[in-house]
Amino acid sequence: MSRKCQPCNTGHSVVELAIAIHYVFNAPMDKILWDAGQHTYAHKILTGRRSLFHTIKQRKGLSGFTSRFESEYDPFGAGHGCNSLSAGLGMAVARDLGGRKNRIVTVISNWTTMAGQVYEAMGHAGFLDSNMVVILNDSRHTLLPKADSQSKMSINALSSALSKVQSSKGFRKFREAAKGLSKWFGKGMHEFAAKIDEYARGMIGPHGATLFEELGLYYIGPIDGNNIDDLICVLKEVSTLDSTGPVLVHVITENEKDSGGEFNSEITPDEEGPPDSSQDILKFLENGLSRTYNDCFVESLIAEAENDKHIVVVHGGMGIDRSIQLFQSRFPDRFFDLGIAEQHAVTFSAGLACGGLKPFCIIPSTFLQRAYDQIVEDVDMQKIPVRFAITSAGLVGSEGPTNSGPFDITFMSCLPNMIVMSPSNEDELIDMVATAAMVEDRPICFRYPKGAIVGTSGTLAYGNPLEIGKGEILAEGKEIAFLGYGDVVQRCLIARSLLFNFGIQATVANARFCKPLDIDLIRMLCQQHDFLITVEEGTVGGFGSHVSQFISLDGLLDGKIKWRPIVLPDSNRTDPFRATPRRTFVDEVRRKNELEKNEKLCSKFELVEDSQIAVSWIFFSLSEETEIAMADTACVHH
């Protein structure tokens, strides 16, 4: 794990827990569900995937999360977290209705206790009184659903002994018998006994433990999650309980020294303190690594916030990017990290805007999906000026399809009042931050990818607001016009240079805005070219669909123009090798520049010219299957 998954501190913390679970329970007959990716690494090794573990998060290798398509030991897929309890409860009910006796075990993370779905599932489990085991892996040492760290909870001999007593069959039966006996003495005595039980458990349990009891779960803990003997002892007792009802086992685990892993949200002590000047910020961000779009976004946001005290940041999603921590350090009172409570983050941002502030709601594309109802009802419908910075848009590399962001263009651009834009490079991103800060009459969003920036500029610049709904021509040609949206514009320029070698002069246009569209630019491209190719790193229904809607209603398709879209395939498969912060796009193109693959594609489609291949493969660093699909889509016969 240490060699193949750097960093994987959270994976190390659950090794003993994973061993104890598989020692006590009989998987795959007993269903074991996990809700956090790195927590599953030990589980994968223990369930027959050790020989393939070196392929994790690699092309055609093991998934970084549990996957129903990968192993029978993964009964349910995980990616965003907080879903295992709901799915496990559904399996428990199906088991009971089917008359089966297998066990259902769900392992949740302390980070998922910030999401409302966890408490919805707990309340339902308590109401149904279904027999299942919920294990709370707590590396923050607190049961309270807060993003900040609390003082560590101690696990001493007394608490360990009490946990073993709580989990014993004799104590559970005695407790249930006492509850039943109190009912014979009337409602008053029963309520009095319930209060005594609550106070007693509050005395021996940690702060917040009674919350789970109120939701209907039988609480056991805290237990040392790195003491395998104690874990096995408690889990054995829990597995033999015949009485119905959900049980929550609270285990405390210790991470190794943090090195910026998935859940790290703090700047480590050995790092430099918060920078004071612009040059210090640039030095801190560069640090020998390729600069990312996130770095440029934070630079420009800090610059805007220094001049506008009304700008605040609301951050949602799992963990905080190192560059975003700079804003938190500079403006701690104007930064709100809400973890994976994205629904609350969106409506909270709407409230901030109603109070006269300018909230920038920063959420990765894949996590923004969970807050869509709030975006529609609480923001767009009321035309509240929330500024959405959609990070990790498009393909995200080795995190796989669960963390990719291909859908945001589609689901944001269909909203009536939303301004939707995407930069073609880092300079345009800075301008879009300034544009978003300027808009005060409606919501606005902009997306940017996870990867490295296009250029190497080290100047901290203040952005210039863009004219809403206006694109630009980057290179003029004839016959073929590429209309790119987002950072794929850079790949359109590369494709143009390749086509030039075949005697084809293509026009490249940068749309900038998906909504509102630059209809004058689109009309001009259609009138002066034979072929219009829209290019985006998103799914069907996005930018290209908006363009086709316009040109069809405007009658442009009745003329000579032929329109073709290049989009991501209508599939959940994504290639893990998109450019990452430590691998530039140029490196990726060099790796993918395989002439024999181009020849294979030519043979497959019997294309007369190689230019179509140059058009197709240069756009996305995708799998061979995706390249073939895109080559088919991008075929333009002269």
XYZ file of C-alpha atoms in Angstrom, residues 27-619:
593
model
C -17.900 -12.494 3.026
C -19.198 -12.549 0.349
C -22.239 -14.201 1.947
C -22.158 -11.472 4.575
C -22.252 -8.130 2.786
C -19.483 -5.658 3.689
C -19.936 -2.113 2.400
C -17.414 0.739 2.529
C -18.054 4.399 1.797
C -14.533 5.830 1.369
C -12.086 4.903 -1.357
C -8.806 4.625 0.553
C -10.492 2.656 3.322
C -11.017 -0.168 0.830
C -7.365 -0.835 0.012
C -6.804 -3.394 2.770
C -10.202 -4.896 1.931
C -9.115 -5.368 -1.694
C -5.866 -7.057 -0.666
C -7.732 -9.434 1.654
C -10.279 -10.413 -0.991
C -8.067 -11.909 -3.683
C -6.809 -8.775 -5.411
C -3.343 -8.581 -3.917
C -1.605 -9.650 -7.127
C -3.360 -6.849 -9.017
C -2.945 -4.180 -6.378
C -0.057 -2.573 -8.244
C -2.562 -1.659 -10.984
C -4.859 0.350 -8.705
C -6.039 3.594 -10.315
C -4.224 2.663 -13.499
C -5.541 2.041 -16.968
C -7.499 -1.222 -17.024
C -6.417 -1.835 -13.429
C -8.212 -1.989 -10.097
C -10.613 0.769 -9.195
C -9.692 3.130 -6.375
C -13.119 2.439 -4.898
C -15.316 -0.595 -4.377
C -16.860 -1.768 -7.631
C -19.625 -4.312 -8.242
C -18.030 -5.045 -11.618
C -14.672 -5.897 -10.044
C -15.380 -8.437 -7.314
C -18.203 -10.305 -5.608
C -16.739 -9.004 -2.344
C -17.840 -5.496 -3.363
C -21.640 -5.638 -3.056
C -22.060 -1.918 -3.723
C -20.005 0.780 -5.433
C -18.573 3.703 -3.496
C -17.163 6.990 -4.641
C -18.681 10.068 -3.067
C -19.123 8.545 0.380
C -22.127 8.448 2.749
C -24.027 5.951 0.577
C -23.060 2.663 2.236
C -25.491 2.974 5.132
C -28.500 3.594 2.879
C -27.516 0.770 0.539
C -26.793 -1.554 3.452
C -30.198 -0.861 4.973
C -31.827 -1.697 1.658
C -29.929 -4.994 1.556
C -30.948 -5.737 5.153
C -34.636 -5.210 4.359
C -34.335 -7.353 1.215
C -32.653 -10.063 3.296
C -35.445 -10.025 5.880
C -38.184 -10.150 3.251
C -36.370 -13.023 1.557
C -35.989 -14.973 4.800
C -32.194 -15.018 4.695
C -29.848 -14.833 7.708
C -26.684 -13.225 6.356
C -25.150 -10.185 8.045
C -24.925 -6.663 6.665
C -21.881 -4.604 7.714
C -21.376 -0.995 6.641
C -18.213 0.978 7.379
C -18.651 4.737 7.400
C -16.080 7.495 7.854
C -16.145 10.373 10.302
C -16.119 12.677 7.280
C -19.441 11.283 6.070
C -21.081 12.324 9.333
C -21.145 15.818 7.807
C -23.612 14.643 5.135
C -27.338 14.566 5.749
C -27.875 11.238 3.979
C -26.100 9.432 6.810
C -28.609 10.676 9.377
C -31.540 10.012 7.065
C -30.391 6.402 6.755
C -29.754 6.070 10.499
C -33.203 7.394 11.329
C -34.801 4.987 8.870
C -32.729 2.066 10.168
C -33.826 2.856 13.719
C -37.461 3.085 12.615
C -37.362 -0.224 10.734
C -35.307 -1.840 13.536
C -33.415 -3.837 10.904
C -30.539 -6.018 12.051
C -27.321 -4.553 10.660
C -23.896 -3.470 11.893
C -22.659 0.073 11.304
C -18.963 0.687 12.007
C -17.930 4.317 12.382
C -14.233 4.651 11.565
C -13.274 7.828 13.408
C -9.850 9.327 12.757
C -10.844 12.790 14.050
C -11.730 11.526 17.530
C -15.115 13.233 17.626
C -18.688 12.230 16.946
C -19.765 15.784 16.261
C -20.344 16.541 12.553
C -17.830 19.373 12.348
C -15.133 19.934 9.770
C -12.540 21.201 12.216
C -10.434 18.962 14.406
C -11.334 18.410 18.050
C -9.300 17.260 21.030
C -8.469 13.612 20.756
C -10.684 11.105 22.478
C -8.800 8.824 24.816
C -9.154 5.039 24.664
C -8.176 3.655 28.050
C -8.622 0.294 29.728
C -11.938 1.338 31.301
C -13.556 2.445 28.036
C -12.294 -0.718 26.331
C -13.786 -2.884 29.077
C -17.102 -1.008 28.987
C -17.291 -1.450 25.208
C -16.889 -5.201 25.612
C -19.664 -5.207 28.216
C -21.918 -3.144 25.938
C -21.419 -5.556 23.053
C -21.978 -8.719 25.114
C -25.108 -10.738 24.521
C -25.900 -10.872 28.245
C -25.875 -7.089 28.682
C -27.979 -6.569 25.562
C -30.583 -9.088 26.728
C -30.639 -7.578 30.218
C -31.172 -4.114 28.743
C -34.013 -5.275 26.498
C -35.626 -7.172 29.378
C -35.430 -4.098 31.620
C -37.087 -2.008 28.936
C -39.877 -4.535 28.563
C -40.385 -4.800 32.326
C -40.680 -1.027 32.733
C -43.621 -0.994 30.327
C -45.639 -3.069 32.810
C -45.445 -0.238 35.359
C -47.068 2.325 33.113
C -45.958 5.094 30.772
C -44.423 7.241 33.508
C -42.149 4.496 34.809
C -41.145 3.509 31.274
C -40.145 7.091 30.420
C -38.263 7.388 33.721
C -36.336 4.184 32.983
C -35.540 5.440 29.481
C -34.116 8.649 30.957
C -31.983 6.681 33.417
C -30.678 4.573 30.534
C -29.907 7.690 28.488
C -28.040 9.402 31.325
C -26.084 6.257 32.183
C -24.996 5.746 28.592
C -24.137 9.431 28.334
C -21.816 9.058 31.307
C -19.887 6.089 29.907
C -20.019 7.101 26.260
C -18.317 10.009 24.489
C -19.891 13.364 23.800
C -22.402 12.906 20.973
C -23.011 9.168 21.488
C -26.621 9.712 22.591
C -27.361 11.139 19.130
C -27.131 7.657 17.638
C -29.274 6.218 20.420
C -31.939 8.827 19.670
C -31.873 7.751 16.031
C -32.497 4.158 17.102
C -29.012 2.632 16.861
C -27.484 0.682 19.735
C -24.169 2.432 20.400
C -20.985 0.523 21.327
C -17.711 2.306 21.883
C -15.327 3.905 21.677
C -12.979 1.063 20.721
C -9.314 1.200 19.761
C -9.515 0.612 16.027
C -5.848 -0.319 15.829
C -6.101 -3.019 18.527
C -7.058 -6.098 16.570
C -7.783 -8.227 19.654
C -10.348 -5.751 20.999
C -11.897 -5.365 17.561
C -12.329 -9.097 17.072
C -13.759 -9.503 20.570
C -16.410 -6.815 20.070
C -17.280 -7.775 16.491
C -17.707 -11.423 17.491
C -20.204 -10.415 20.159
C -22.018 -8.148 17.730
C -22.165 -10.832 15.043
C -23.853 -13.296 17.421
C -26.616 -10.925 18.556
C -29.915 -12.450 17.494
C -32.113 -9.553 18.545
C -33.198 -7.162 15.849
C -32.056 -3.599 15.551
C -29.088 -1.734 14.099
C -25.835 -1.555 16.070
C -23.250 1.219 15.716
C -19.674 0.336 16.681
C -17.502 3.417 17.175
C -13.813 2.719 16.519
C -10.992 5.222 16.953
C -8.157 4.889 14.435
C -4.821 6.645 14.160
C -3.478 7.907 10.843
C 0.231 8.014 10.205
C 1.882 11.405 9.816
C -0.259 13.135 7.236
C 1.270 13.817 3.854
C -1.543 15.502 2.014
C -3.845 12.570 1.507
C -7.428 12.422 0.405
C -8.893 13.760 3.610
C -6.153 16.155 4.635
C -7.566 19.617 5.069
C -4.794 21.313 7.000
C -1.440 22.824 6.186
C 1.123 20.730 7.979
C 3.303 22.453 10.621
C 6.533 21.994 8.708
C 5.213 24.002 5.754
C 5.813 27.688 5.367
C 3.379 29.992 7.084
C 0.768 32.024 5.228
C 2.491 34.187 2.609
C 2.179 37.939 2.958
C 2.996 39.254 -0.494
C 2.063 38.404 -4.072
C 5.526 37.050 -4.844
C 5.379 34.887 -1.719
C 2.087 33.442 -2.941
C 3.592 32.533 -6.301
C 6.640 30.952 -4.654
C 4.430 28.972 -2.288
C 2.217 27.692 -5.102
C 4.999 26.747 -7.494
C 7.191 24.815 -5.040
C 8.862 22.898 -7.852
C 5.588 21.493 -9.235
C 3.582 22.275 -12.351
C 1.203 25.125 -11.688
C -2.460 24.196 -11.911
C -5.685 25.933 -12.793
C -6.550 25.818 -9.100
C -3.417 27.810 -8.307
C -4.327 30.516 -10.807
C -7.916 30.607 -9.597
C -6.870 31.134 -5.979
C -4.334 33.801 -6.952
C -6.978 35.811 -8.771
C -9.591 35.248 -6.064
C -7.208 36.527 -3.379
C -6.472 39.554 -5.541
C -10.191 40.278 -5.919
C -10.858 39.692 -2.210
C -8.145 42.139 -1.205
C -10.026 44.880 -3.052
C -13.546 43.747 -2.195
C -14.327 42.888 1.424
C -17.692 41.427 0.406
C -16.102 38.408 -1.300
C -16.359 35.211 0.753
C -15.604 31.575 -0.069
C -17.803 28.565 0.649
C -15.990 25.284 0.017
C -17.685 21.924 -0.395
C -16.390 18.469 -1.223
C -13.893 15.995 0.210
C -10.763 17.688 1.523
C -9.306 21.083 0.646
C -6.847 21.633 -2.182
C -3.502 22.974 -1.008
C -3.858 26.147 -3.051
C -7.341 26.909 -1.684
C -5.858 26.787 1.803
C -4.061 30.009 0.902
C -7.361 31.884 0.830
C -8.285 30.299 4.151
C -4.982 31.462 5.640
C -5.302 34.985 4.271
C -9.009 35.479 5.081
C -9.980 32.991 7.825
C -13.183 34.885 8.692
C -14.305 34.850 5.066
C -13.730 31.150 4.411
C -16.234 28.388 5.208
C -15.332 24.726 4.672
C -18.457 22.561 4.833
C -16.994 19.214 3.805
C -19.353 16.971 1.884
C -22.437 18.913 2.964
C -22.817 20.311 -0.556
C -26.571 20.844 -0.326
C -26.113 23.068 2.692
C -23.146 24.786 1.017
C -25.279 25.948 -1.924
C -28.205 27.250 0.130
C -25.810 28.761 2.678
C -24.165 30.626 -0.204
C -27.579 31.858 -1.318
C -28.194 33.204 2.179
C -24.826 34.963 2.178
C -25.701 36.601 -1.141
C -29.070 37.730 0.203
C -27.176 39.317 3.092
C -25.139 41.501 0.757
C -21.986 39.380 0.370
C -20.430 37.953 -2.793
C -20.070 34.207 -2.205
C -17.830 32.064 -4.395
C -19.118 28.514 -3.905
C -16.198 26.205 -4.748
C -17.276 22.601 -5.309
C -15.790 19.867 -7.547
C -18.021 19.014 -10.478
C -18.728 15.483 -9.308
C -19.810 16.646 -5.827
C -21.931 19.498 -7.174
C -24.308 16.870 -8.559
C -25.544 16.173 -5.037
C -26.726 19.770 -4.591
C -28.651 20.164 -7.830
C -32.065 20.683 -6.238
C -30.651 23.529 -4.165
C -29.055 25.062 -7.280
C -32.410 24.996 -9.078
C -34.772 26.027 -6.282
C -32.638 28.131 -3.950
C -30.370 29.905 -6.422
C -31.412 29.944 -10.081
C -35.171 30.214 -9.615
C -34.690 33.200 -7.303
C -31.910 34.750 -9.449
C -29.613 34.956 -6.424
C -26.054 35.943 -7.444
C -24.091 32.941 -6.218
C -20.803 32.437 -8.050
C -20.070 28.740 -8.636
C -16.437 27.768 -9.212
C -16.714 24.214 -10.540
C -13.360 22.506 -10.018
C -12.060 19.183 -11.381
C -14.316 19.519 -14.411
C -14.129 16.928 -17.161
C -11.650 14.082 -16.812
C -9.743 13.951 -13.545
C -7.153 11.243 -14.005
C -6.712 8.184 -11.828
C -9.737 8.883 -9.600
C -11.898 7.231 -12.257
C -15.540 7.745 -13.281
C -16.862 8.306 -9.748
C -14.835 11.509 -9.403
C -14.924 12.704 -13.008
C -16.902 15.812 -13.854
C -18.391 15.390 -17.339
C -21.982 16.427 -16.596
C -21.835 19.985 -15.238
C -22.022 21.716 -18.630
C -25.287 19.917 -19.296
C -26.991 20.350 -15.946
C -25.906 23.953 -15.402
C -26.599 25.275 -18.907
C -30.229 24.124 -18.869
C -31.057 26.545 -16.032
C -32.862 29.680 -17.285
C -31.006 32.327 -15.269
C -27.519 30.823 -15.054
C -24.519 32.311 -16.861
C -22.273 29.407 -17.882
C -18.668 29.925 -18.977
C -15.343 28.104 -19.160
C -11.807 29.429 -19.762
C -9.506 28.247 -22.523
C -6.386 29.013 -20.471
C -5.260 30.417 -17.134
C -5.394 34.051 -18.249
C -9.025 33.680 -19.213
C -9.739 31.982 -15.887
C -8.453 35.081 -14.097
C -10.745 37.222 -16.250
C -13.698 34.989 -15.431
C -13.089 35.378 -11.706
C -13.286 39.138 -12.216
C -16.403 38.675 -14.348
C -18.107 36.579 -11.674
C -17.277 39.146 -9.011
C -18.871 41.828 -11.178
C -22.203 40.060 -11.840
C -24.746 40.905 -9.144
C -28.153 40.270 -10.742
C -28.108 36.502 -11.372
C -26.102 33.347 -10.678
C -22.985 32.573 -12.665
C -20.686 29.567 -12.925
C -17.382 28.699 -14.516
C -15.646 25.350 -14.772
C -11.975 24.528 -15.011
C -10.023 21.249 -15.144
C -7.808 19.574 -12.600
C -4.716 19.586 -14.742
C -1.719 21.811 -15.290
C -2.054 25.236 -16.862
C -1.309 25.961 -20.494
C 1.487 28.506 -20.014
C 4.180 29.192 -17.459
C 3.393 32.789 -16.564
C 4.481 33.670 -13.047
C 2.801 37.051 -12.855
C 0.022 37.532 -10.343
C -2.550 39.364 -12.461
C -5.817 41.095 -11.799
C -8.506 40.014 -14.215
C -10.518 42.127 -16.623
C -14.266 41.413 -16.732
C -15.402 39.809 -19.981
C -18.373 40.896 -22.047
C -21.126 38.406 -21.243
C -21.901 36.036 -24.114
C -18.980 36.982 -26.367
C -16.392 34.599 -27.802
C -13.410 35.204 -30.056
C -11.626 33.988 -33.173
C -8.144 32.677 -32.392
C -7.083 31.548 -35.866
C -8.755 32.079 -39.234
C -9.028 29.485 -41.964
C -11.588 28.122 -44.384
C -13.772 25.061 -44.955
C -13.511 23.717 -41.374
C -14.242 25.642 -38.178
C -13.543 24.362 -34.675
C -15.670 25.973 -31.980
C -14.123 24.931 -28.668
C -15.484 25.388 -25.175
C -13.057 25.380 -22.266
C -9.470 24.193 -22.209
C -10.083 21.946 -25.240
C -9.542 25.103 -27.288
C -5.807 24.494 -26.856
C -6.192 21.075 -28.406
C -8.180 22.606 -31.251
C -5.154 24.790 -31.987
C -2.894 21.736 -31.992
C -5.297 19.936 -34.331
C -5.261 22.956 -36.633
C -1.486 22.808 -36.918
C -1.650 19.105 -37.758
C -4.337 19.662 -40.375
C -2.180 22.365 -41.937
C 0.319 19.639 -42.854
C -2.424 18.086 -44.988
C -3.197 21.338 -46.750
C -6.279 22.137 -44.658
C -6.593 25.567 -43.076
C -9.025 25.401 -40.180
C -10.571 28.197 -38.169
C -10.394 27.960 -34.383
C -12.881 29.895 -32.250
C -13.076 30.147 -28.476
C -16.704 30.161 -27.327
C -16.012 31.181 -23.701
C -19.734 31.087 -22.934
C -22.125 28.173 -23.193
C -24.967 30.352 -21.958
C -25.641 32.863 -23.370
C -24.132 31.802 -26.689
C -22.329 34.200 -28.965
C -24.883 33.873 -31.757
C -23.131 36.402 -34.005
C -19.937 34.359 -33.858
C -21.798 31.127 -34.600
C -23.646 32.669 -37.554
C -20.381 33.897 -39.015
C -18.728 30.480 -38.648
C -21.670 28.750 -40.316
C -21.833 31.215 -43.199
C -18.118 31.145 -43.993
C -17.344 27.439 -43.576
C -18.532 24.091 -44.863
C -18.062 22.227 -41.583
C -18.614 23.325 -37.985
C -17.167 21.062 -35.290
C -18.022 21.843 -31.669
C -15.555 20.481 -29.131
C -16.034 20.120 -25.381
C -14.892 17.903 -22.531
C -18.404 17.062 -21.461
C -21.285 14.743 -22.186
C -24.076 14.795 -24.734
C -26.540 17.592 -24.004
C -23.955 20.245 -23.239
C -22.344 23.005 -25.281
C -22.698 21.278 -28.653
C -26.385 20.653 -28.050
C -26.973 24.347 -27.346
C -25.159 25.260 -30.560
C -27.168 22.757 -32.603
C -30.404 24.050 -31.070
C -29.562 27.571 -32.180
C -28.365 26.805 -35.710
C -31.387 24.592 -36.372
C -33.904 27.201 -35.173
C -31.984 29.947 -36.990
C -32.232 28.021 -40.251
C -28.485 27.677 -40.651
C -28.705 23.909 -41.021
C -30.851 24.445 -44.110
C -27.808 25.771 -45.953
C -24.431 24.271 -46.783
C -23.093 23.950 -43.227
C -22.517 20.489 -41.799
C -22.285 20.278 -37.992
C -20.499 17.574 -36.017
C -20.004 17.435 -32.212
C -17.007 16.022 -30.372
C -18.043 15.128 -26.832
C -17.175 12.516 -24.259
C -18.769 9.128 -24.969
C -22.168 8.355 -23.497
C -20.542 6.044 -20.979
C -19.204 6.037 -17.432
C -15.813 4.847 -18.636
C -13.081 7.451 -18.371
C -9.370 7.157 -18.912
C -7.187 7.583 -15.812
C -4.396 9.307 -17.699
C -5.636 12.840 -18.160
C -3.029 15.441 -17.284
C -2.635 15.803 -13.544
C -1.061 18.668 -11.576
C 2.304 16.937 -11.850
C 2.037 15.941 -15.496
C 1.525 18.581 -18.151
C -0.612 18.105 -21.222
C 2.479 18.211 -23.432
C 3.884 15.177 -21.597
C 0.568 13.431 -22.084
C 0.448 14.123 -25.814
C 3.973 12.779 -26.238
C 2.992 9.614 -24.410
C -0.098 9.158 -26.565
C 1.564 9.973 -29.892
C 1.518 6.448 -31.321
C 1.514 6.428 -35.111
C 0.571 2.762 -35.322
C -2.657 3.511 -33.463
C -3.474 6.187 -36.022
C -2.845 3.680 -38.796
C -5.191 1.209 -37.070
C -7.922 3.834 -36.956
C -7.395 4.676 -40.636
C -7.759 1.032 -41.526
C -10.850 0.591 -39.352
C -12.798 3.437 -40.937
C -11.172 3.286 -44.376
C -10.538 7.006 -44.275
C -9.081 8.591 -47.366
C -7.030 11.130 -45.447
C -5.124 10.957 -42.183
C -6.379 14.402 -41.204
C -9.472 13.021 -39.545
C -7.281 10.991 -37.222
C -5.261 14.067 -36.324
C -8.511 15.812 -35.501
C -9.798 13.018 -33.296
C -6.975 11.725 -31.127
C -5.430 15.053 -30.262
C -8.487 16.335 -28.385
